[in-house]
Amino acid sequence: MTTATLLYFLGASIALTLAPGPDNIFVMTQGIARGRRPAIITALGMCSGISVHTTAAAFGISALFYSSALAFNLVKYAGAAYLLYLAFRTLQDRSAVRLATADDRPAAALFRRGFIMNVLNPKVALFFLAFLPQFVTPAAGHVPLQMLLLGLIFMVQAIVIFCLIGYFAGSIGSYILARPRVAKHFDWLTAGVFASLGIRLALAER
């Protein structure tokens, strides 16, 4: 791959990551509802899931996955069920966005939540399967390594952008959490985001 190709890929990746979508909307909501730390750790978990999808795309696993309607639907409905479960838990724990201690959730739990959300979204797997090969140079050889490099570049820029979104959304969240009358409504907002993402995923087609 040439430097020009890599720069073009980086530009396209940044544009796609900045475009309004479920992932950055979710990170923004987490920042507003829970603060900077949970949003950033969740974003890191989501971005780490990219490594799974790019590895699968590089070695042909995603292509096999795409060819199986059963596998696609199993992962899709598992992801949708997990998101709806998170919506239920958010409403069950009504103190999640009203207490200052909400920011003290274990980092591993926040990271795991973001990771699972990303890995159980089959649309992400199909996105990388379609996106990465456009920037690969078959004549240069080592196609899987080229795709892994592209996946690494995409993951790094996504980490930077999502963490910035989480940081600035967390600044807004700190202002809101200091005002209980406003903050008490954000558990419903968070649950609504989880539920809408779950429904959207359940209705997704290959």
PDB file of C-alpha atoms in Angstrom:
ATOM      1  CA  MET A   1       0.000   0.000   0.000  1.00  0.00           C
ATOM      2  CA  THR A   2       1.161   3.501  -0.777  1.00  0.00           C
ATOM      3  CA  THR A   3       1.242   6.407   1.644  1.00  0.00           C
ATOM      4  CA  ALA A   4      -1.496   8.080  -0.389  1.00  0.00           C
ATOM      5  CA  THR A   5      -3.722   5.030   0.027  1.00  0.00           C
ATOM      6  CA  LEU A   6      -3.164   4.977   3.781  1.00  0.00           C
ATOM      7  CA  LEU A   7      -3.930   8.691   4.082  1.00  0.00           C
ATOM      8  CA  TYR A   8      -7.072   8.269   2.000  1.00  0.00           C
ATOM      9  CA  PHE A   9      -8.118   5.356   4.199  1.00  0.00           C
ATOM     10  CA  LEU A  10      -7.456   7.397   7.349  1.00  0.00           C
ATOM     11  CA  GLY A  11      -9.536  10.289   6.034  1.00  0.00           C
ATOM     12  CA  ALA A  12     -12.413   7.989   5.099  1.00  0.00           C
ATOM     13  CA  SER A  13     -12.221   6.279   8.493  1.00  0.00           C
ATOM     14  CA  ILE A  14     -12.352   9.574  10.386  1.00  0.00           C
ATOM     15  CA  ALA A  15     -15.325  10.745   8.335  1.00  0.00           C
ATOM     16  CA  LEU A  16     -17.199   7.496   8.979  1.00  0.00           C
ATOM     17  CA  THR A  17     -16.408   7.564  12.696  1.00  0.00           C
ATOM     18  CA  LEU A  18     -17.565  11.177  13.057  1.00  0.00           C
ATOM     19  CA  ALA A  19     -20.796  10.557  11.140  1.00  0.00           C
ATOM     20  CA  PRO A  20     -23.800  10.246  13.491  1.00  0.00           C
ATOM     21  CA  GLY A  21     -24.341   6.586  14.264  1.00  0.00           C
ATOM     22  CA  PRO A  22     -25.226   4.165  17.072  1.00  0.00           C
ATOM     23  CA  ASP A  23     -21.685   3.957  18.477  1.00  0.00           C
ATOM     24  CA  ASN A  24     -20.857   7.630  18.885  1.00  0.00           C
ATOM     25  CA  ILE A  25     -24.415   8.414  20.013  1.00  0.00           C
ATOM     26  CA  PHE A  26     -24.091   5.719  22.668  1.00  0.00           C
ATOM     27  CA  VAL A  27     -20.726   7.044  23.885  1.00  0.00           C
ATOM     28  CA  MET A  28     -22.162  10.558  24.018  1.00  0.00           C
ATOM     29  CA  THR A  29     -25.152   9.349  26.026  1.00  0.00           C
ATOM     30  CA  GLN A  30     -22.891   7.500  28.458  1.00  0.00           C
ATOM     31  CA  GLY A  31     -20.814  10.635  28.951  1.00  0.00           C
ATOM     32  CA  ILE A  32     -23.841  12.809  29.627  1.00  0.00           C
ATOM     33  CA  ALA A  33     -25.575  10.271  31.861  1.00  0.00           C
ATOM     34  CA  ARG A  34     -22.588   8.877  33.792  1.00  0.00           C
ATOM     35  CA  GLY A  35     -19.595  11.172  33.331  1.00  0.00           C
ATOM     36  CA  ARG A  36     -16.227  11.155  31.599  1.00  0.00           C
ATOM     37  CA  ARG A  37     -14.671   8.036  33.086  1.00  0.00           C
ATOM     38  CA  PRO A  38     -17.474   5.565  32.252  1.00  0.00           C
ATOM     39  CA  ALA A  39     -17.840   7.007  28.747  1.00  0.00           C
ATOM     40  CA  ILE A  40     -14.116   6.764  27.974  1.00  0.00           C
ATOM     41  CA  ILE A  41     -13.734   3.241  29.378  1.00  0.00           C
ATOM     42  CA  THR A  42     -16.839   2.064  27.513  1.00  0.00           C
ATOM     43  CA  ALA A  43     -15.458   3.648  24.331  1.00  0.00           C
ATOM     44  CA  LEU A  44     -12.178   1.764  24.801  1.00  0.00           C
ATOM     45  CA  GLY A  45     -14.129  -1.467  25.141  1.00  0.00           C
ATOM     46  CA  MET A  46     -16.121  -0.766  21.999  1.00  0.00           C
ATOM     47  CA  CYS A  47     -12.994   0.056  20.016  1.00  0.00           C
ATOM     48  CA  SER A  48     -11.197  -3.063  21.226  1.00  0.00           C
ATOM     49  CA  GLY A  49     -13.965  -5.075  19.593  1.00  0.00           C
ATOM     50  CA  ILE A  50     -12.779  -3.706  16.256  1.00  0.00           C
ATOM     51  CA  SER A  51      -9.738  -5.981  16.516  1.00  0.00           C
ATOM     52  CA  VAL A  52     -12.048  -9.006  16.531  1.00  0.00           C
ATOM     53  CA  HIS A  53     -13.927  -7.847  13.435  1.00  0.00           C
ATOM     54  CA  THR A  54     -10.821  -6.879  11.459  1.00  0.00           C
ATOM     55  CA  THR A  55      -9.096 -10.172  12.273  1.00  0.00           C
ATOM     56  CA  ALA A  56     -12.209 -12.050  11.172  1.00  0.00           C
ATOM     57  CA  ALA A  57     -12.365 -10.043   7.941  1.00  0.00           C
ATOM     58  CA  ALA A  58      -8.647 -10.507   7.237  1.00  0.00           C
ATOM     59  CA  PHE A  59      -8.765 -14.284   7.518  1.00  0.00           C
ATOM     60  CA  GLY A  60     -12.086 -14.849   5.775  1.00  0.00           C
ATOM     61  CA  ILE A  61     -14.136 -15.654   8.863  1.00  0.00           C
ATOM     62  CA  SER A  62     -16.509 -12.745   8.250  1.00  0.00           C
ATOM     63  CA  ALA A  63     -17.156 -13.968   4.705  1.00  0.00           C
ATOM     64  CA  LEU A  64     -18.161 -17.374   6.050  1.00  0.00           C
ATOM     65  CA  PHE A  65     -20.266 -15.652   8.692  1.00  0.00           C
ATOM     66  CA  TYR A  66     -22.009 -13.542   6.044  1.00  0.00           C
ATOM     67  CA  SER A  67     -22.856 -16.648   4.017  1.00  0.00           C
ATOM     68  CA  SER A  68     -24.694 -18.221   6.970  1.00  0.00           C
ATOM     69  CA  ALA A  69     -28.078 -16.702   7.734  1.00  0.00           C
ATOM     70  CA  LEU A  70     -28.283 -18.782  10.917  1.00  0.00           C
ATOM     71  CA  ALA A  71     -24.964 -17.500  12.285  1.00  0.00           C
ATOM     72  CA  PHE A  72     -25.850 -13.911  11.379  1.00  0.00           C
ATOM     73  CA  ASN A  73     -29.231 -14.120  13.105  1.00  0.00           C
ATOM     74  CA  LEU A  74     -27.848 -15.834  16.203  1.00  0.00           C
ATOM     75  CA  VAL A  75     -25.279 -13.096  16.756  1.00  0.00           C
ATOM     76  CA  LYS A  76     -27.772 -10.376  15.839  1.00  0.00           C
ATOM     77  CA  TYR A  77     -30.421 -11.513  18.307  1.00  0.00           C
ATOM     78  CA  ALA A  78     -27.839 -12.139  21.030  1.00  0.00           C
ATOM     79  CA  GLY A  79     -26.633  -8.559  20.609  1.00  0.00           C
ATOM     80  CA  ALA A  80     -30.180  -7.180  20.570  1.00  0.00           C
ATOM     81  CA  ALA A  81     -31.087  -9.157  23.699  1.00  0.00           C
ATOM     82  CA  TYR A  82     -27.990  -7.832  25.477  1.00  0.00           C
ATOM     83  CA  LEU A  83     -28.894  -4.234  24.648  1.00  0.00           C
ATOM     84  CA  LEU A  84     -32.476  -4.707  25.843  1.00  0.00           C
ATOM     85  CA  TYR A  85     -31.096  -6.278  29.022  1.00  0.00           C
ATOM     86  CA  LEU A  86     -28.954  -3.175  29.585  1.00  0.00           C
ATOM     87  CA  ALA A  87     -32.045  -1.001  29.094  1.00  0.00           C
ATOM     88  CA  PHE A  88     -33.877  -3.032  31.742  1.00  0.00           C
ATOM     89  CA  ARG A  89     -30.953  -2.831  34.166  1.00  0.00           C
ATOM     90  CA  THR A  90     -30.737   0.922  33.702  1.00  0.00           C
ATOM     91  CA  LEU A  91     -34.371   1.363  34.710  1.00  0.00           C
ATOM     92  CA  GLN A  92     -34.024  -1.170  37.508  1.00  0.00           C
ATOM     93  CA  ASP A  93     -31.116   0.754  38.992  1.00  0.00           C
ATOM     94  CA  ARG A  94     -32.730   4.168  39.020  1.00  0.00           C
ATOM     95  CA  SER A  95     -29.806   5.600  40.999  1.00  0.00           C
ATOM     96  CA  ALA A  96     -27.397   5.033  38.114  1.00  0.00           C
ATOM     97  CA  VAL A  97     -27.326   8.630  36.987  1.00  0.00           C
ATOM     98  CA  ARG A  98     -28.349  10.378  40.174  1.00  0.00           C
ATOM     99  CA  LEU A  99     -25.586   9.400  42.540  1.00  0.00           C
ATOM    100  CA  ALA A 100     -22.040  10.671  42.455  1.00  0.00           C
ATOM    101  CA  THR A 101     -20.877   7.106  43.082  1.00  0.00           C
ATOM    102  CA  ALA A 102     -22.190   6.086  39.659  1.00  0.00           C
ATOM    103  CA  ASP A 103     -18.770   7.038  38.340  1.00  0.00           C
ATOM    104  CA  ASP A 104     -17.163   4.376  40.545  1.00  0.00           C
ATOM    105  CA  ARG A 105     -18.358   1.368  38.551  1.00  0.00           C
ATOM    106  CA  PRO A 106     -15.551  -1.166  38.011  1.00  0.00           C
ATOM    107  CA  ALA A 107     -13.514  -0.348  34.923  1.00  0.00           C
ATOM    108  CA  ALA A 108     -13.613  -3.997  33.826  1.00  0.00           C
ATOM    109  CA  ALA A 109     -17.424  -3.991  33.800  1.00  0.00           C
ATOM    110  CA  LEU A 110     -17.574  -0.806  31.727  1.00  0.00           C
ATOM    111  CA  PHE A 111     -14.935  -2.084  29.304  1.00  0.00           C
ATOM    112  CA  ARG A 112     -16.697  -5.436  28.986  1.00  0.00           C
ATOM    113  CA  ARG A 113     -20.003  -3.738  28.231  1.00  0.00           C
ATOM    114  CA  GLY A 114     -18.511  -1.792  25.326  1.00  0.00           C
ATOM    115  CA  PHE A 115     -16.621  -4.828  24.022  1.00  0.00           C
ATOM    116  CA  ILE A 116     -19.671  -7.097  24.042  1.00  0.00           C
ATOM    117  CA  MET A 117     -21.823  -4.465  22.366  1.00  0.00           C
ATOM    118  CA  ASN A 118     -19.349  -4.171  19.506  1.00  0.00           C
ATOM    119  CA  VAL A 119     -18.568  -7.863  19.038  1.00  0.00           C
ATOM    120  CA  LEU A 120     -22.244  -8.899  19.092  1.00  0.00           C
ATOM    121  CA  ASN A 121     -23.155  -6.475  16.310  1.00  0.00           C
ATOM    122  CA  PRO A 122     -22.998  -8.425  13.024  1.00  0.00           C
ATOM    123  CA  LYS A 123     -23.413  -5.215  11.034  1.00  0.00           C
ATOM    124  CA  VAL A 124     -19.966  -4.125  12.229  1.00  0.00           C
ATOM    125  CA  ALA A 125     -18.468  -7.379  10.948  1.00  0.00           C
ATOM    126  CA  LEU A 126     -20.089  -6.868   7.552  1.00  0.00           C
ATOM    127  CA  PHE A 127     -18.946  -3.233   7.468  1.00  0.00           C
ATOM    128  CA  PHE A 128     -15.283  -4.202   7.789  1.00  0.00           C
ATOM    129  CA  LEU A 129     -15.730  -7.048   5.329  1.00  0.00           C
ATOM    130  CA  ALA A 130     -16.928  -4.516   2.736  1.00  0.00           C
ATOM    131  CA  PHE A 131     -14.783  -1.507   3.721  1.00  0.00           C
ATOM    132  CA  LEU A 132     -11.249  -2.818   4.256  1.00  0.00           C
ATOM    133  CA  PRO A 133     -10.740  -4.672   0.925  1.00  0.00           C
ATOM    134  CA  GLN A 134     -11.292  -1.421  -1.000  1.00  0.00           C
ATOM    135  CA  PHE A 135      -7.905  -0.176   0.235  1.00  0.00           C
ATOM    136  CA  VAL A 136      -5.930  -3.404  -0.130  1.00  0.00           C
ATOM    137  CA  THR A 137      -3.360  -3.804  -2.926  1.00  0.00           C
ATOM    138  CA  PRO A 138      -3.454  -7.508  -3.918  1.00  0.00           C
ATOM    139  CA  ALA A 139      -0.365  -7.124  -6.120  1.00  0.00           C
ATOM    140  CA  ALA A 140       1.661  -6.198  -3.038  1.00  0.00           C
ATOM    141  CA  GLY A 141       0.876  -9.565  -1.453  1.00  0.00           C
ATOM    142  CA  HIS A 142       0.242 -10.351   2.219  1.00  0.00           C
ATOM    143  CA  VAL A 143      -3.420  -9.352   1.932  1.00  0.00           C
ATOM    144  CA  PRO A 144      -4.349 -10.459   5.488  1.00  0.00           C
ATOM    145  CA  LEU A 145      -1.506  -8.356   6.910  1.00  0.00           C
ATOM    146  CA  GLN A 146      -2.640  -5.357   4.878  1.00  0.00           C
ATOM    147  CA  MET A 147      -6.172  -5.731   6.247  1.00  0.00           C
ATOM    148  CA  LEU A 148      -4.873  -6.077   9.800  1.00  0.00           C
ATOM    149  CA  LEU A 149      -2.846  -2.881   9.365  1.00  0.00           C
ATOM    150  CA  LEU A 150      -5.904  -1.054   8.051  1.00  0.00           C
ATOM    151  CA  GLY A 151      -7.937  -2.395  10.951  1.00  0.00           C
ATOM    152  CA  LEU A 152      -5.323  -1.141  13.414  1.00  0.00           C
ATOM    153  CA  ILE A 153      -5.397   2.330  11.854  1.00  0.00           C
ATOM    154  CA  PHE A 154      -9.195   2.374  12.016  1.00  0.00           C
ATOM    155  CA  MET A 155      -9.162   1.259  15.650  1.00  0.00           C
ATOM    156  CA  VAL A 156      -6.628   3.894  16.736  1.00  0.00           C
ATOM    157  CA  GLN A 157      -8.503   6.782  15.140  1.00  0.00           C
ATOM    158  CA  ALA A 158     -11.790   5.463  16.569  1.00  0.00           C
ATOM    159  CA  ILE A 159     -10.254   5.356  20.060  1.00  0.00           C
ATOM    160  CA  VAL A 160      -9.146   8.992  19.759  1.00  0.00           C
ATOM    161  CA  ILE A 161     -12.495  10.221  18.434  1.00  0.00           C
ATOM    162  CA  PHE A 162     -14.716   8.221  20.782  1.00  0.00           C
ATOM    163  CA  CYS A 163     -12.637   9.159  23.832  1.00  0.00           C
ATOM    164  CA  LEU A 164     -12.880  12.831  22.874  1.00  0.00           C
ATOM    165  CA  ILE A 165     -16.639  12.475  22.455  1.00  0.00           C
ATOM    166  CA  GLY A 166     -16.847  10.776  25.850  1.00  0.00           C
ATOM    167  CA  TYR A 167     -14.670  13.428  27.479  1.00  0.00           C
ATOM    168  CA  PHE A 168     -16.649  16.412  26.231  1.00  0.00           C
ATOM    169  CA  ALA A 169     -20.000  14.697  26.793  1.00  0.00           C
ATOM    170  CA  GLY A 170     -18.793  13.929  30.309  1.00  0.00           C
ATOM    171  CA  SER A 171     -18.214  17.628  30.893  1.00  0.00           C
ATOM    172  CA  ILE A 172     -21.864  18.221  30.102  1.00  0.00           C
ATOM    173  CA  GLY A 173     -22.749  15.242  32.287  1.00  0.00           C
ATOM    174  CA  SER A 174     -20.896  16.696  35.275  1.00  0.00           C
ATOM    175  CA  TYR A 175     -23.005  19.838  34.979  1.00  0.00           C
ATOM    176  CA  ILE A 176     -26.210  17.800  34.776  1.00  0.00           C
ATOM    177  CA  LEU A 177     -25.355  15.386  37.603  1.00  0.00           C
ATOM    178  CA  ALA A 178     -24.868  18.362  39.907  1.00  0.00           C
ATOM    179  CA  ARG A 179     -28.563  19.183  39.362  1.00  0.00           C
ATOM    180  CA  PRO A 180     -30.650  16.233  40.647  1.00  0.00           C
ATOM    181  CA  ARG A 181     -33.942  17.520  39.220  1.00  0.00           C
ATOM    182  CA  VAL A 182     -32.457  17.357  35.734  1.00  0.00           C
ATOM    183  CA  ALA A 183     -30.312  14.275  36.273  1.00  0.00           C
ATOM    184  CA  LYS A 184     -33.194  12.061  37.395  1.00  0.00           C
ATOM    185  CA  HIS A 185     -34.559  11.971  33.843  1.00  0.00           C
ATOM    186  CA  PHE A 186     -31.369  10.675  32.269  1.00  0.00           C
ATOM    187  CA  ASP A 187     -31.868   7.076  33.348  1.00  0.00           C
ATOM    188  CA  TRP A 188     -34.843   7.061  30.990  1.00  0.00           C
ATOM    189  CA  LEU A 189     -32.724   8.589  28.239  1.00  0.00           C
ATOM    190  CA  THR A 190     -29.992   5.978  28.717  1.00  0.00           C
ATOM    191  CA  ALA A 191     -32.513   3.129  28.766  1.00  0.00           C
ATOM    192  CA  GLY A 192     -34.154   4.550  25.658  1.00  0.00           C
ATOM    193  CA  VAL A 193     -30.844   4.594  23.800  1.00  0.00           C
ATOM    194  CA  PHE A 194     -30.140   0.981  24.774  1.00  0.00           C
ATOM    195  CA  ALA A 195     -33.635  -0.119  23.761  1.00  0.00           C
ATOM    196  CA  SER A 196     -33.600   1.723  20.428  1.00  0.00           C
ATOM    197  CA  LEU A 197     -30.183   0.276  19.559  1.00  0.00           C
ATOM    198  CA  GLY A 198     -31.429  -3.187  20.478  1.00  0.00           C
ATOM    199  CA  ILE A 199     -34.553  -2.890  18.343  1.00  0.00           C
ATOM    200  CA  ARG A 200     -32.566  -1.474  15.450  1.00  0.00           C
ATOM    201  CA  LEU A 201     -30.129  -4.372  15.644  1.00  0.00           C
ATOM    202  CA  ALA A 202     -32.923  -6.949  15.858  1.00  0.00           C
ATOM    203  CA  LEU A 203     -34.457  -5.549  12.664  1.00  0.00           C
ATOM    204  CA  ALA A 204     -31.136  -5.402  10.786  1.00  0.00           C
ATOM    205  CA  GLU A 205     -30.783  -7.377   7.573  1.00  0.00           C
ATOM    206  CA  ARG A 206     -27.655  -8.798   5.999  1.00  0.00           C
TER     207      ARG A 206
END
